[in-house]
Structure formats: structure tokens, C-alpha cells
Amino acid sequence: MSKPVVAIVGRPNVGKSTLFNALAGGMISIVKDTPGVTRDRIYADVSWLDREFTLVDTGGIEPESKDIILSQMREQAQIAIDTADVILFLTDVRQGLVDADSKVADMLRRSAKPVLLVVNKVDSFEKYMPDVYEFYNLGIGEPLPVSSASRLGLGDMLDEVIKYFPKGEESEEEDERPRVAIIGKPNVGKSSIINKLLGEQRVIVSDIAGTTRDAIDTDIVYNGKEYVFIDTAGLRRKSKIKEELERYSIIRAVSAVERADVVLMVIDAVEGVTEQDAKIAGIAHERGKGIIIVVNKWDAIEKNDKTMREYENEVRRVLSFMPYAEIMYVSAHTGQRLIKLYDMIDMVIANQTMRVATGVLNEIMTEAVAMQQPPSDKGKRLKLYYITQVSVKPPTFVIFVNDKELMHFSYTRYLENKIREAFGFCGTSLKFFIRERKEKGR
């Protein structure tokens, strides 16, 4: 079940980042276990009561003039409307209601998405409530007073947010169709791949500034089997600002990846693999999705007998945090190898949902331990008692040991490699949790 996406929209300096950090806690800038991925502070996982969601800060730059502020805000609002399940519209009680707020409120109101109007910097409810009521004039419902800095009112706000989430299992559970997200930098050919698979020019690829499209789900039937492709090609904006375009493509990717089983990470063969590709791929890796790296425009590359190996080495180097990902070389232009994508998607989904019997896992672990002694520290040696698989998508294992501190991540990696040697698990990450069991209780 995918997590809902909640986006924060608002003018510069109303406290978007402060709210984001207050809700996300200290989790954000540190990415555990993912060398090679720098996490921009754009999205974070938040849980409230028993609901989890992905929080996105539409952020943006601090432009000089009022006109630019408004156009920026409209773009941020559009992104939120396209990608979010719930929108937090942040305003500032000290600055009061301004013209830009009203204009953005009009857009949000027409979007038919749930919008919560949040009035920030209300450090004292007694003092500021009369000013809060002014925001009723926006006509998007009751203003919720909060102070991100003092963390006042955040609980009440979150209670409202989760009311809009789909109840439990109702939304996508019956839908057994494989869901495939196509992500990557702008202009790497994401829409072209879908068009070629569909056999028609469905996605209108135009270069008019400001044309946005929702991430459209496309159903494609191949060999009697239905697939849902989630496309993030939306933004074809002529943005002058590289950071801003990057931010938008990351926000788009987060919401698409959240809903997918398998992610096609599209790279432009001519341009080669870049740091921005690593950032976008890192989202799918962190979310434990099945991953296929699709090198598009392969027809445009001059080749000799070493080309593919050299190319693969470079892709593996830049995306070193996901050595398990499959790589395919295709051309949306000529259709080369595109049809093989379906077999690859089926295989990756099979691996994402594979369950391994506990007995077999423990045999592999016992053999691995015999071949390579577990680490020890100050005379105390790590003992591994037992391993079991607890869930799928991605396959997740729990290992019981005598002392968690001794379980170095390189030894976990060694066990992972042994399990992969036995079962493949191509295209999917594996997650491991280490639990302690005291010896005397055994």
C-alpha cells in the first residue's frame, strides 16, 4: 500500500522549512546505509498516530519581485496539486493576508484536492487569534493556528491531515496489476518510452513554457497481462534555474515511486549517468522498490565491442549504492529492446515478492558463518542464532544475534551476498533488521 503524499505550499519566509523540520524531526539530512546519495531536504517520512505519510516541501527560491513570487507560488501549487494527496497551505499571521495568498488559494480551491489552511507563527493563541480569523476570507475553510518554531498546534493539524487519507486498505489493495513508475531527469525520454510501448503519441510532448500535466497512469496490456505505467513527465518548464528544476523532478519522482512496485530509472545514453540521476535513483532505493536502470537513446551511441561493458562500469560506479539493480539498453526512438522490459518487470516483481523458507535461510547462514568467522570485539565474538524472512516488497529479514553492536554492516552485506548467490533477488534491495537475544534465555 503506498503512503499518502502531503505537500507544503506557501510564500517565501512563512516558515515552510521550519514546519517541515518540525514534522520530520532530525531524520532528514542523514541517510543511513546509503553511501552515494545526498538527501536534499525535500521529502521525509512522517508518522502520526498509526498513519505514515511522505511530507514534501515544495520550497523554491526567494525571488526579488512580487510578480516572480506569484509565478513561483503558482508553480509550487501546481506541483502540489499534481502530486499530493493533501496540501498544507502555509500563511503567516505576522505578515497577514496578502494578495499572493488569495491568488494561490484560488488555484488550490479549484484543484478539488483536500487543502488545509495553516496559519504559522501563532506563538500565543490569545494574542493572535483575532488575526487568524482574517484568513477565513481566503474561502478555503477553517484556518488552523500553529507555531512551527514553538511546535504549538502541530498535533491538531496532523489530526486534520490524516482524516483525508484513504481508510486502511480500500484504495489499491484489490488492484493486483504491476505498477511501474518511470523516473529520471527531464528530457531523458520517459514519455517517448511510454508512447512507444503504447504505439501512439499519447503524451503530448511540447516545449511551451508552463505546460504541466498530472502524472498520468497509463494502462498497457501486453501478452494478455495488464500493467500500469506511472509517468512523471509533467514539467516541461523553461526554468532558468537548474536547482529548481532538479527539485521539481525529485518531488515528482517521490510521489510516483511511492505508488509503484517497480521503478524504471531512465538515463540518457548520450549524456551519461550524472549525480542528479543518483539523487533520483536514491529515492527508489530508499523506498525499497524494484529497480531497472533503463539506458535510453542507445541507438545514438557509437559502439565497439567494449562499449557496453565500459558503460555499465560507469553506471555501477555512480549508482554504487544499488548494485542489485538490473540494467537495460534501449531506444525509444527505434523501439530497440523495449519489449524486453515486460519480462524484466515480471522478473523483478517476482523477486520483490519472493519468500524463502526459514529452514533454507538458516542453512545458508550456518554455511556462511562456517566460511567466514563473524567479527569479534575485545574478546567477545558475534553469535548468529537465527534468521527469518518477515515480509516482502522488499524482502525483509530479521537476524537474531547475541550482541547488535558486534554486527558490523559489512558482515550483514556478506550474508546478503550469500542469500543473493542462492536466490538471485535481481532488481530488488533486501532489508535486514538485527535483533538481540540474550544467551541465558536460550
Tab-separated table of C-alpha atoms in Angstrom:
chain	number	residue	atom	x	y	z
A	1	MET	CA	0.000	0.000	0.000
A	2	SER	CA	1.513	3.302	-0.974
A	3	LYS	CA	1.972	6.088	1.532
A	4	PRO	CA	-0.039	9.277	1.026
A	5	VAL	CA	1.923	12.373	-0.019
A	6	VAL	CA	1.420	15.666	1.849
A	7	ALA	CA	2.886	18.827	0.297
A	8	ILE	CA	3.637	22.198	1.918
A	9	VAL	CA	2.966	25.287	-0.219
A	10	GLY	CA	3.408	28.916	0.769
A	11	ARG	CA	5.118	32.229	0.101
A	12	PRO	CA	8.801	32.764	0.926
A	13	ASN	CA	9.534	33.304	4.621
A	14	VAL	CA	6.243	31.983	6.006
A	15	GLY	CA	8.175	29.142	7.658
A	16	LYS	CA	7.814	26.190	5.263
A	17	SER	CA	11.205	24.714	6.122
A	18	THR	CA	10.662	25.228	9.848
A	19	LEU	CA	7.352	23.374	9.636
A	20	PHE	CA	8.961	20.669	7.506
A	21	ASN	CA	11.788	20.162	10.002
A	22	ALA	CA	9.436	20.224	12.984
A	23	LEU	CA	7.320	17.440	11.453
A	24	ALA	CA	10.184	15.443	10.007
A	25	GLY	CA	12.288	15.557	13.155
A	26	GLY	CA	16.035	15.053	12.940
A	27	MET	CA	15.692	12.320	10.331
A	28	ILE	CA	16.245	14.230	7.200
A	29	SER	CA	19.743	15.146	6.278
A	30	ILE	CA	21.236	11.863	7.416
A	31	VAL	CA	20.759	8.989	5.056
A	32	LYS	CA	21.661	5.792	6.820
A	33	ASP	CA	23.190	2.936	4.808
A	34	THR	CA	23.051	4.784	1.527
A	35	PRO	CA	26.531	5.885	0.568
A	36	GLY	CA	26.487	7.983	-2.574
A	37	VAL	CA	23.052	9.525	-2.055
A	38	THR	CA	22.892	13.042	-0.750
A	39	ARG	CA	19.401	13.584	0.543
A	40	ASP	CA	18.136	17.032	-0.246
A	41	ARG	CA	15.811	18.242	2.445
A	42	ILE	CA	12.817	17.960	0.154
A	43	TYR	CA	10.961	14.914	1.380
A	44	ALA	CA	10.783	12.901	4.591
A	45	ASP	CA	8.764	10.087	6.102
A	46	VAL	CA	6.473	11.174	8.912
A	47	SER	CA	4.233	9.057	11.088
A	48	TRP	CA	1.353	10.352	13.194
A	49	LEU	CA	-0.718	8.066	15.400
A	50	ASP	CA	-0.653	4.899	13.307
A	51	ARG	CA	-0.570	6.561	9.875
A	52	GLU	CA	2.553	7.111	7.800
A	53	PHE	CA	2.940	9.631	5.028
A	54	THR	CA	5.589	11.305	2.892
A	55	LEU	CA	5.999	15.022	3.522
A	56	VAL	CA	7.216	17.176	0.635
A	57	ASP	CA	8.460	20.758	0.897
A	58	THR	CA	7.808	22.480	-2.440
A	59	GLY	CA	10.292	25.081	-1.237
A	60	GLY	CA	11.770	27.072	-4.034
A	61	ILE	CA	13.896	30.160	-4.312
A	62	GLU	CA	13.474	33.605	-2.810
A	63	PRO	CA	12.784	35.872	-5.786
A	64	GLU	CA	13.124	39.642	-5.667
A	65	SER	CA	9.911	40.940	-7.162
A	66	LYS	CA	6.271	40.387	-6.282
A	67	ASP	CA	5.390	39.133	-9.775
A	68	ILE	CA	8.064	36.473	-9.638
A	69	ILE	CA	6.916	35.440	-6.183
A	70	LEU	CA	3.439	34.881	-7.505
A	71	SER	CA	4.539	32.879	-10.540
A	72	GLN	CA	6.812	30.788	-8.318
A	73	MET	CA	3.956	30.159	-5.920
A	74	ARG	CA	1.679	29.119	-8.741
A	75	GLU	CA	4.252	26.636	-9.924
A	76	GLN	CA	4.698	25.231	-6.435
A	77	ALA	CA	0.946	24.999	-6.025
A	78	GLN	CA	0.673	23.211	-9.372
A	79	ILE	CA	3.291	20.687	-8.315
A	80	ALA	CA	1.457	20.088	-5.047
A	81	ILE	CA	-1.865	19.709	-6.872
A	82	ASP	CA	-0.310	17.217	-9.311
A	83	THR	CA	1.492	15.081	-6.781
A	84	ALA	CA	-0.019	15.404	-3.318
A	85	ASP	CA	-2.959	13.701	-1.626
A	86	VAL	CA	-3.274	16.533	0.907
A	87	ILE	CA	-1.950	20.102	0.614
A	88	LEU	CA	-0.834	22.238	3.544
A	89	PHE	CA	-1.207	25.880	2.524
A	90	LEU	CA	1.033	27.831	4.878
A	91	THR	CA	0.465	31.514	5.640
A	92	ASP	CA	1.991	33.902	8.174
A	93	VAL	CA	-0.075	35.591	10.886
A	94	ARG	CA	2.538	38.381	11.309
A	95	GLN	CA	2.537	39.365	7.629
A	96	GLY	CA	-1.238	38.946	7.493
A	97	LEU	CA	-3.233	38.095	4.418
A	98	VAL	CA	-1.554	39.250	1.204
A	99	ASP	CA	-2.573	39.306	-2.429
A	100	ALA	CA	-0.405	36.326	-3.424
A	101	ASP	CA	-2.139	34.190	-0.777
A	102	SER	CA	-5.539	34.882	-2.339
A	103	LYS	CA	-4.372	34.078	-5.852
A	104	VAL	CA	-2.813	30.780	-4.804
A	105	ALA	CA	-5.896	29.972	-2.715
A	106	ASP	CA	-7.996	30.277	-5.910
A	107	MET	CA	-5.830	27.699	-7.642
A	108	LEU	CA	-5.929	25.330	-4.705
A	109	ARG	CA	-9.671	25.681	-4.312
A	110	ARG	CA	-10.262	24.733	-7.945
A	111	SER	CA	-7.987	21.704	-7.695
A	112	ALA	CA	-10.546	19.641	-5.762
A	113	LYS	CA	-7.646	18.328	-3.645
A	114	PRO	CA	-8.000	18.479	0.158
A	115	VAL	CA	-6.357	21.725	1.313
A	116	LEU	CA	-5.636	22.625	4.929
A	117	LEU	CA	-5.109	26.316	5.577
A	118	VAL	CA	-2.356	26.618	8.182
A	119	VAL	CA	-1.563	29.961	9.799
A	120	ASN	CA	2.010	29.907	11.111
A	121	LYS	CA	3.918	31.924	13.731
A	122	VAL	CA	0.980	31.966	16.171
A	123	ASP	CA	3.160	31.845	19.303
A	124	SER	CA	0.301	32.870	21.546
A	125	PHE	CA	-3.260	31.836	20.770
A	126	GLU	CA	-4.721	34.604	22.993
A	127	LYS	CA	-2.750	37.332	21.318
A	128	TYR	CA	-3.085	36.286	17.666
A	129	MET	CA	-6.488	34.612	17.307
A	130	PRO	CA	-8.255	37.782	16.021
A	131	ASP	CA	-5.597	37.968	13.262
A	132	VAL	CA	-6.032	34.266	12.472
A	133	TYR	CA	-9.750	34.777	11.756
A	134	GLU	CA	-8.860	37.177	8.946
A	135	PHE	CA	-7.719	34.125	6.925
A	136	TYR	CA	-11.328	32.867	6.705
A	137	ASN	CA	-11.519	35.406	3.840
A	138	LEU	CA	-9.489	33.055	1.631
A	139	GLY	CA	-12.560	30.844	1.401
A	140	ILE	CA	-10.703	27.553	1.787
A	141	GLY	CA	-12.041	26.541	5.136
A	142	GLU	CA	-11.075	26.998	8.737
A	143	PRO	CA	-7.579	28.381	9.418
A	144	LEU	CA	-5.510	26.151	11.736
A	145	PRO	CA	-3.218	28.197	14.001
A	146	VAL	CA	0.258	26.739	14.570
A	147	SER	CA	3.730	27.792	15.554
A	148	SER	CA	6.318	25.660	13.784
A	149	ALA	CA	9.117	27.174	15.821
A	150	SER	CA	7.444	26.532	19.202
A	151	ARG	CA	5.713	23.367	17.939
A	152	LEU	CA	2.293	24.616	19.015
A	153	GLY	CA	-0.834	23.268	17.353
A	154	LEU	CA	1.019	20.704	15.210
A	155	GLY	CA	-0.839	17.737	16.715
A	156	ASP	CA	-4.247	19.247	15.943
A	157	MET	CA	-3.077	19.989	12.413
A	158	LEU	CA	-1.857	16.403	11.876
A	159	ASP	CA	-5.156	15.049	13.193
A	160	GLU	CA	-6.838	17.008	10.381
A	161	VAL	CA	-4.308	15.853	7.786
A	162	ILE	CA	-4.846	12.138	8.377
A	163	LYS	CA	-8.632	12.497	8.144
A	164	TYR	CA	-8.132	12.879	4.398
A	165	PHE	CA	-6.102	9.686	3.943
A	166	PRO	CA	-7.831	6.694	2.358
A	167	LYS	CA	-9.186	4.474	5.106
A	168	GLY	CA	-6.966	1.469	5.580
A	169	GLU	CA	-6.912	-0.958	2.708
A	170	GLU	CA	-9.651	0.360	0.478
A	171	SER	CA	-7.704	2.104	-2.234
A	172	GLU	CA	-5.256	-0.067	-4.128
A	173	GLU	CA	-5.418	-3.431	-2.442
A	174	GLU	CA	-7.685	-5.154	-4.974
A	175	ASP	CA	-5.564	-3.862	-7.811
A	176	GLU	CA	-3.107	-6.667	-8.496
A	177	ARG	CA	-1.701	-5.112	-11.669
A	178	PRO	CA	2.041	-4.403	-11.646
A	179	ARG	CA	2.616	-0.675	-11.131
A	180	VAL	CA	5.665	0.709	-12.892
A	181	ALA	CA	6.968	4.246	-12.302
A	182	ILE	CA	9.138	5.868	-14.948
A	183	ILE	CA	11.505	8.363	-13.356
A	184	GLY	CA	14.584	10.313	-14.385
A	185	LYS	CA	15.753	13.794	-15.256
A	186	PRO	CA	13.709	15.951	-17.641
A	187	ASN	CA	14.124	15.093	-21.342
A	188	VAL	CA	15.710	11.661	-20.982
A	189	GLY	CA	12.828	10.145	-22.952
A	190	LYS	CA	10.393	8.950	-20.284
A	191	SER	CA	7.274	9.889	-22.289
A	192	SER	CA	8.781	8.534	-25.503
A	193	ILE	CA	9.217	5.118	-23.882
A	194	ILE	CA	5.564	5.015	-22.837
A	195	ASN	CA	4.415	6.235	-26.249
A	196	LYS	CA	6.433	3.540	-27.982
A	197	LEU	CA	5.044	0.831	-25.676
A	198	LEU	CA	1.542	2.181	-26.305
A	199	GLY	CA	2.146	2.516	-30.008
A	200	GLU	CA	0.718	6.037	-30.144
A	201	GLN	CA	1.601	9.629	-29.348
A	202	ARG	CA	-0.434	9.907	-26.174
A	203	VAL	CA	1.729	12.123	-24.037
A	204	ILE	CA	1.877	15.469	-25.697
A	205	VAL	CA	5.491	16.494	-25.525
A	206	SER	CA	5.509	20.198	-26.123
A	207	ASP	CA	8.091	22.802	-25.314
A	208	ILE	CA	5.665	25.557	-24.440
A	209	ALA	CA	6.756	27.045	-21.136
A	210	GLY	CA	4.398	26.223	-18.337
A	211	THR	CA	2.648	23.205	-19.851
A	212	THR	CA	2.167	20.815	-16.982
A	213	ARG	CA	0.414	17.524	-16.915
A	214	ASP	CA	-0.532	15.373	-13.995
A	215	ALA	CA	1.469	12.229	-13.543
A	216	ILE	CA	-0.874	10.205	-15.730
A	217	ASP	CA	-1.361	6.493	-15.187
A	218	THR	CA	-1.351	4.602	-18.469
A	219	ASP	CA	-2.729	1.062	-18.677
A	220	ILE	CA	-0.891	-1.106	-21.177
A	221	VAL	CA	-1.817	-4.707	-21.964
A	222	TYR	CA	0.990	-6.981	-23.151
A	223	ASN	CA	0.561	-10.716	-23.756
A	224	GLY	CA	-2.821	-10.609	-22.048
A	225	LYS	CA	-1.388	-9.058	-18.897
A	226	GLU	CA	-2.167	-5.528	-17.742
A	227	TYR	CA	0.491	-3.120	-16.482
A	228	VAL	CA	0.025	0.375	-15.054
A	229	PHE	CA	2.747	2.845	-16.031
A	230	ILE	CA	3.076	5.924	-13.819
A	231	ASP	CA	4.716	8.703	-15.770
A	232	THR	CA	6.324	11.788	-14.246
A	233	ALA	CA	6.985	13.587	-17.491
A	234	GLY	CA	4.827	16.553	-16.490
A	235	LEU	CA	7.039	19.528	-16.135
A	236	ARG	CA	8.405	20.861	-19.354
A	237	ARG	CA	9.079	24.238	-17.885
A	238	LYS	CA	11.696	26.514	-19.330
A	239	SER	CA	13.181	27.117	-15.935
A	240	LYS	CA	16.383	29.101	-15.955
A	241	ILE	CA	17.269	27.783	-12.550
A	242	LYS	CA	18.829	24.363	-12.533
A	243	GLU	CA	18.352	23.714	-8.793
A	244	GLU	CA	14.686	24.467	-9.074
A	245	LEU	CA	14.118	22.085	-11.980
A	246	GLU	CA	16.018	19.416	-10.077
A	247	ARG	CA	13.895	19.973	-7.021
A	248	TYR	CA	10.735	19.603	-9.066
A	249	SER	CA	11.880	16.409	-10.740
A	250	ILE	CA	12.701	14.960	-7.309
A	251	ILE	CA	9.271	15.868	-5.912
A	252	ARG	CA	7.648	14.293	-8.948
A	253	ALA	CA	9.743	11.174	-8.546
A	254	VAL	CA	8.887	10.805	-4.838
A	255	SER	CA	5.161	10.705	-5.452
A	256	ALA	CA	5.454	8.319	-8.420
A	257	VAL	CA	7.856	5.950	-6.663
A	258	GLU	CA	5.583	5.847	-3.625
A	259	ARG	CA	2.817	4.267	-5.707
A	260	ALA	CA	4.950	1.853	-7.725
A	261	ASP	CA	6.124	-1.738	-7.366
A	262	VAL	CA	8.920	-1.400	-9.894
A	263	VAL	CA	10.792	1.731	-10.924
A	264	LEU	CA	12.327	2.304	-14.350
A	265	MET	CA	15.186	4.736	-13.803
A	266	VAL	CA	15.751	6.264	-17.248
A	267	ILE	CA	19.198	7.590	-18.134
A	268	ASP	CA	20.212	9.422	-21.301
A	269	ALA	CA	22.905	7.306	-23.005
A	270	VAL	CA	24.358	10.305	-24.815
A	271	GLU	CA	24.661	12.450	-21.700
A	272	GLY	CA	25.836	9.584	-19.491
A	273	VAL	CA	24.949	8.928	-15.857
A	274	THR	CA	25.042	12.007	-13.585
A	275	GLU	CA	24.855	12.989	-9.915
A	276	GLN	CA	21.264	14.101	-10.470
A	277	ASP	CA	20.476	10.568	-11.686
A	278	ALA	CA	21.949	9.253	-8.434
A	279	LYS	CA	19.706	11.570	-6.405
A	280	ILE	CA	16.579	10.441	-8.229
A	281	ALA	CA	17.558	6.750	-8.148
A	282	GLY	CA	18.268	7.087	-4.418
A	283	ILE	CA	14.562	7.721	-3.797
A	284	ALA	CA	13.611	4.338	-5.246
A	285	HIS	CA	16.462	2.655	-3.366
A	286	GLU	CA	15.445	4.166	-0.032
A	287	ARG	CA	11.858	3.107	-0.609
A	288	GLY	CA	12.943	-0.492	-1.234
A	289	LYS	CA	11.374	-0.672	-4.689
A	290	GLY	CA	12.297	-2.972	-7.560
A	291	ILE	CA	14.691	-1.091	-9.831
A	292	ILE	CA	15.587	-1.385	-13.507
A	293	ILE	CA	18.085	1.119	-14.892
A	294	VAL	CA	16.998	1.887	-18.455
A	295	VAL	CA	19.692	3.448	-20.613
A	296	ASN	CA	17.703	5.172	-23.379
A	297	LYS	CA	18.925	6.564	-26.742
A	298	TRP	CA	21.338	3.615	-27.027
A	299	ASP	CA	20.962	3.820	-30.816
A	300	ALA	CA	22.722	7.195	-30.736
A	301	ILE	CA	25.952	5.805	-29.251
A	302	GLU	CA	28.990	4.895	-31.373
A	303	LYS	CA	29.802	1.342	-30.300
A	304	ASN	CA	32.631	-1.139	-30.351
A	305	ASP	CA	32.962	-4.469	-28.535
A	306	LYS	CA	33.840	-2.739	-25.239
A	307	THR	CA	31.176	-0.018	-25.210
A	308	MET	CA	28.565	-1.812	-23.159
A	309	ARG	CA	30.979	-3.048	-20.519
A	310	GLU	CA	32.559	0.393	-20.108
A	311	TYR	CA	29.138	1.993	-19.901
A	312	GLU	CA	27.934	-0.479	-17.320
A	313	ASN	CA	31.037	0.106	-15.174
A	314	GLU	CA	30.347	3.839	-15.146
A	315	VAL	CA	26.658	3.382	-14.273
A	316	ARG	CA	27.604	0.965	-11.470
A	317	ARG	CA	30.174	3.439	-10.171
A	318	VAL	CA	27.794	6.394	-9.933
A	319	LEU	CA	24.899	4.275	-8.646
A	320	SER	CA	27.146	2.207	-6.379
A	321	PHE	CA	24.541	2.091	-3.592
A	322	MET	CA	22.297	-0.200	-5.673
A	323	PRO	CA	24.463	-2.933	-7.181
A	324	TYR	CA	21.386	-5.191	-7.347
A	325	ALA	CA	19.616	-3.013	-9.962
A	326	GLU	CA	19.183	-4.514	-13.425
A	327	ILE	CA	20.488	-2.545	-16.432
A	328	MET	CA	18.891	-2.479	-19.893
A	329	TYR	CA	19.965	-0.640	-23.034
A	330	VAL	CA	17.031	0.543	-25.144
A	331	SER	CA	15.959	3.083	-27.713
A	332	ALA	CA	12.515	4.637	-27.526
A	333	HIS	CA	13.238	6.093	-30.949
A	334	THR	CA	13.778	2.763	-32.760
A	335	GLY	CA	11.957	0.579	-30.230
A	336	GLN	CA	15.121	-1.477	-29.722
A	337	ARG	CA	14.747	-3.971	-26.809
A	338	LEU	CA	11.759	-2.099	-25.367
A	339	ILE	CA	9.581	-5.189	-25.487
A	340	LYS	CA	12.084	-6.962	-23.201
A	341	LEU	CA	11.116	-4.502	-20.475
A	342	TYR	CA	7.999	-6.552	-19.698
A	343	ASP	CA	9.938	-9.752	-18.949
A	344	MET	CA	12.332	-7.763	-16.807
A	345	ILE	CA	9.464	-6.099	-14.898
A	346	ASP	CA	7.829	-9.503	-14.286
A	347	MET	CA	11.096	-10.937	-13.031
A	348	VAL	CA	11.790	-8.035	-10.680
A	349	ILE	CA	8.260	-8.232	-9.230
A	350	ALA	CA	8.682	-11.973	-8.698
A	351	ASN	CA	11.902	-11.231	-6.787
A	352	GLN	CA	10.286	-8.408	-4.799
A	353	THR	CA	7.590	-10.790	-3.594
A	354	MET	CA	9.718	-13.933	-3.177
A	355	ARG	CA	9.565	-15.709	0.182
A	356	VAL	CA	12.362	-18.006	1.321
A	357	ALA	CA	11.648	-20.799	3.815
A	358	THR	CA	13.177	-20.225	7.258
A	359	GLY	CA	14.937	-23.601	7.239
A	360	VAL	CA	16.700	-22.822	3.977
A	361	LEU	CA	17.752	-19.355	5.196
A	362	ASN	CA	19.280	-20.830	8.329
A	363	GLU	CA	21.223	-23.399	6.297
A	364	ILE	CA	22.657	-20.574	4.184
A	365	MET	CA	23.525	-18.582	7.304
A	366	THR	CA	25.184	-21.546	9.046
A	367	GLU	CA	27.283	-22.241	5.969
A	368	ALA	CA	28.214	-18.572	5.602
A	369	VAL	CA	29.308	-18.374	9.254
A	370	ALA	CA	31.437	-21.507	8.841
A	371	MET	CA	33.154	-19.959	5.821
A	372	GLN	CA	33.797	-16.571	7.375
A	373	GLN	CA	34.016	-16.093	11.125
A	374	PRO	CA	31.754	-13.346	12.493
A	375	PRO	CA	33.596	-10.283	13.838
A	376	SER	CA	34.632	-10.002	17.476
A	377	ASP	CA	35.492	-7.056	19.690
A	378	LYS	CA	37.586	-7.099	22.877
A	379	GLY	CA	37.367	-10.869	23.027
A	380	LYS	CA	33.598	-11.022	22.584
A	381	ARG	CA	32.510	-12.757	19.388
A	382	LEU	CA	29.304	-12.149	17.471
A	383	LYS	CA	26.970	-15.144	17.511
A	384	LEU	CA	24.186	-15.517	14.971
A	385	TYR	CA	21.312	-17.602	16.284
A	386	TYR	CA	18.568	-17.500	13.724
A	387	ILE	CA	17.323	-15.767	10.574
A	388	THR	CA	13.786	-15.474	9.215
A	389	GLN	CA	12.027	-13.543	6.459
A	390	VAL	CA	9.303	-11.269	7.856
A	391	SER	CA	7.920	-9.509	4.776
A	392	VAL	CA	8.121	-8.844	1.028
A	393	LYS	CA	8.272	-5.744	-1.207
A	394	PRO	CA	11.173	-5.587	-0.490
A	395	PRO	CA	12.126	-8.953	1.009
A	396	THR	CA	12.904	-8.206	4.651
A	397	PHE	CA	14.799	-10.417	7.074
A	398	VAL	CA	15.374	-10.436	10.820
A	399	ILE	CA	18.613	-11.883	12.217
A	400	PHE	CA	18.811	-12.724	15.929
A	401	VAL	CA	22.277	-12.242	17.423
A	402	ASN	CA	23.894	-12.109	20.858
A	403	ASP	CA	25.082	-8.507	20.526
A	404	LYS	CA	23.804	-5.964	17.996
A	405	GLU	CA	26.872	-3.769	18.385
A	406	LEU	CA	29.095	-6.546	17.035
A	407	MET	CA	27.024	-6.976	13.874
A	408	HIS	CA	29.064	-4.793	11.569
A	409	PHE	CA	27.243	-3.707	8.430
A	410	SER	CA	29.943	-5.347	6.281
A	411	TYR	CA	29.025	-8.713	7.799
A	412	THR	CA	25.346	-8.071	7.070
A	413	ARG	CA	26.416	-7.262	3.497
A	414	TYR	CA	28.349	-10.562	3.383
A	415	LEU	CA	25.234	-12.503	4.441
A	416	GLU	CA	23.151	-10.565	1.914
A	417	ASN	CA	25.554	-11.614	-0.843
A	418	LYS	CA	25.284	-15.260	0.219
A	419	ILE	CA	21.471	-15.078	0.118
A	420	ARG	CA	21.647	-13.413	-3.304
A	421	GLU	CA	24.030	-16.127	-4.543
A	422	ALA	CA	21.412	-18.707	-3.626
A	423	PHE	CA	18.236	-16.921	-4.773
A	424	GLY	CA	19.255	-14.134	-7.130
A	425	PHE	CA	16.841	-11.443	-5.934
A	426	CYS	CA	17.869	-9.430	-9.043
A	427	GLY	CA	16.437	-5.957	-9.243
A	428	THR	CA	15.339	-5.639	-5.624
A	429	SER	CA	17.019	-4.400	-2.474
A	430	LEU	CA	16.922	-6.605	0.629
A	431	LYS	CA	16.351	-5.195	4.103
A	432	PHE	CA	17.875	-6.647	7.257
A	433	PHE	CA	16.954	-5.976	10.869
A	434	ILE	CA	19.249	-7.145	13.630
A	435	ARG	CA	17.675	-8.150	16.960
A	436	GLU	CA	19.386	-9.163	20.166
A	437	ARG	CA	18.630	-12.311	22.072
A	438	LYS	CA	20.317	-12.812	25.416
A	439	GLU	CA	22.289	-16.038	25.718
A	440	LYS	CA	20.982	-17.300	29.028
A	441	GLY	CA	17.416	-17.351	27.783
A	442	ARG	CA	18.270	-19.807	25.014
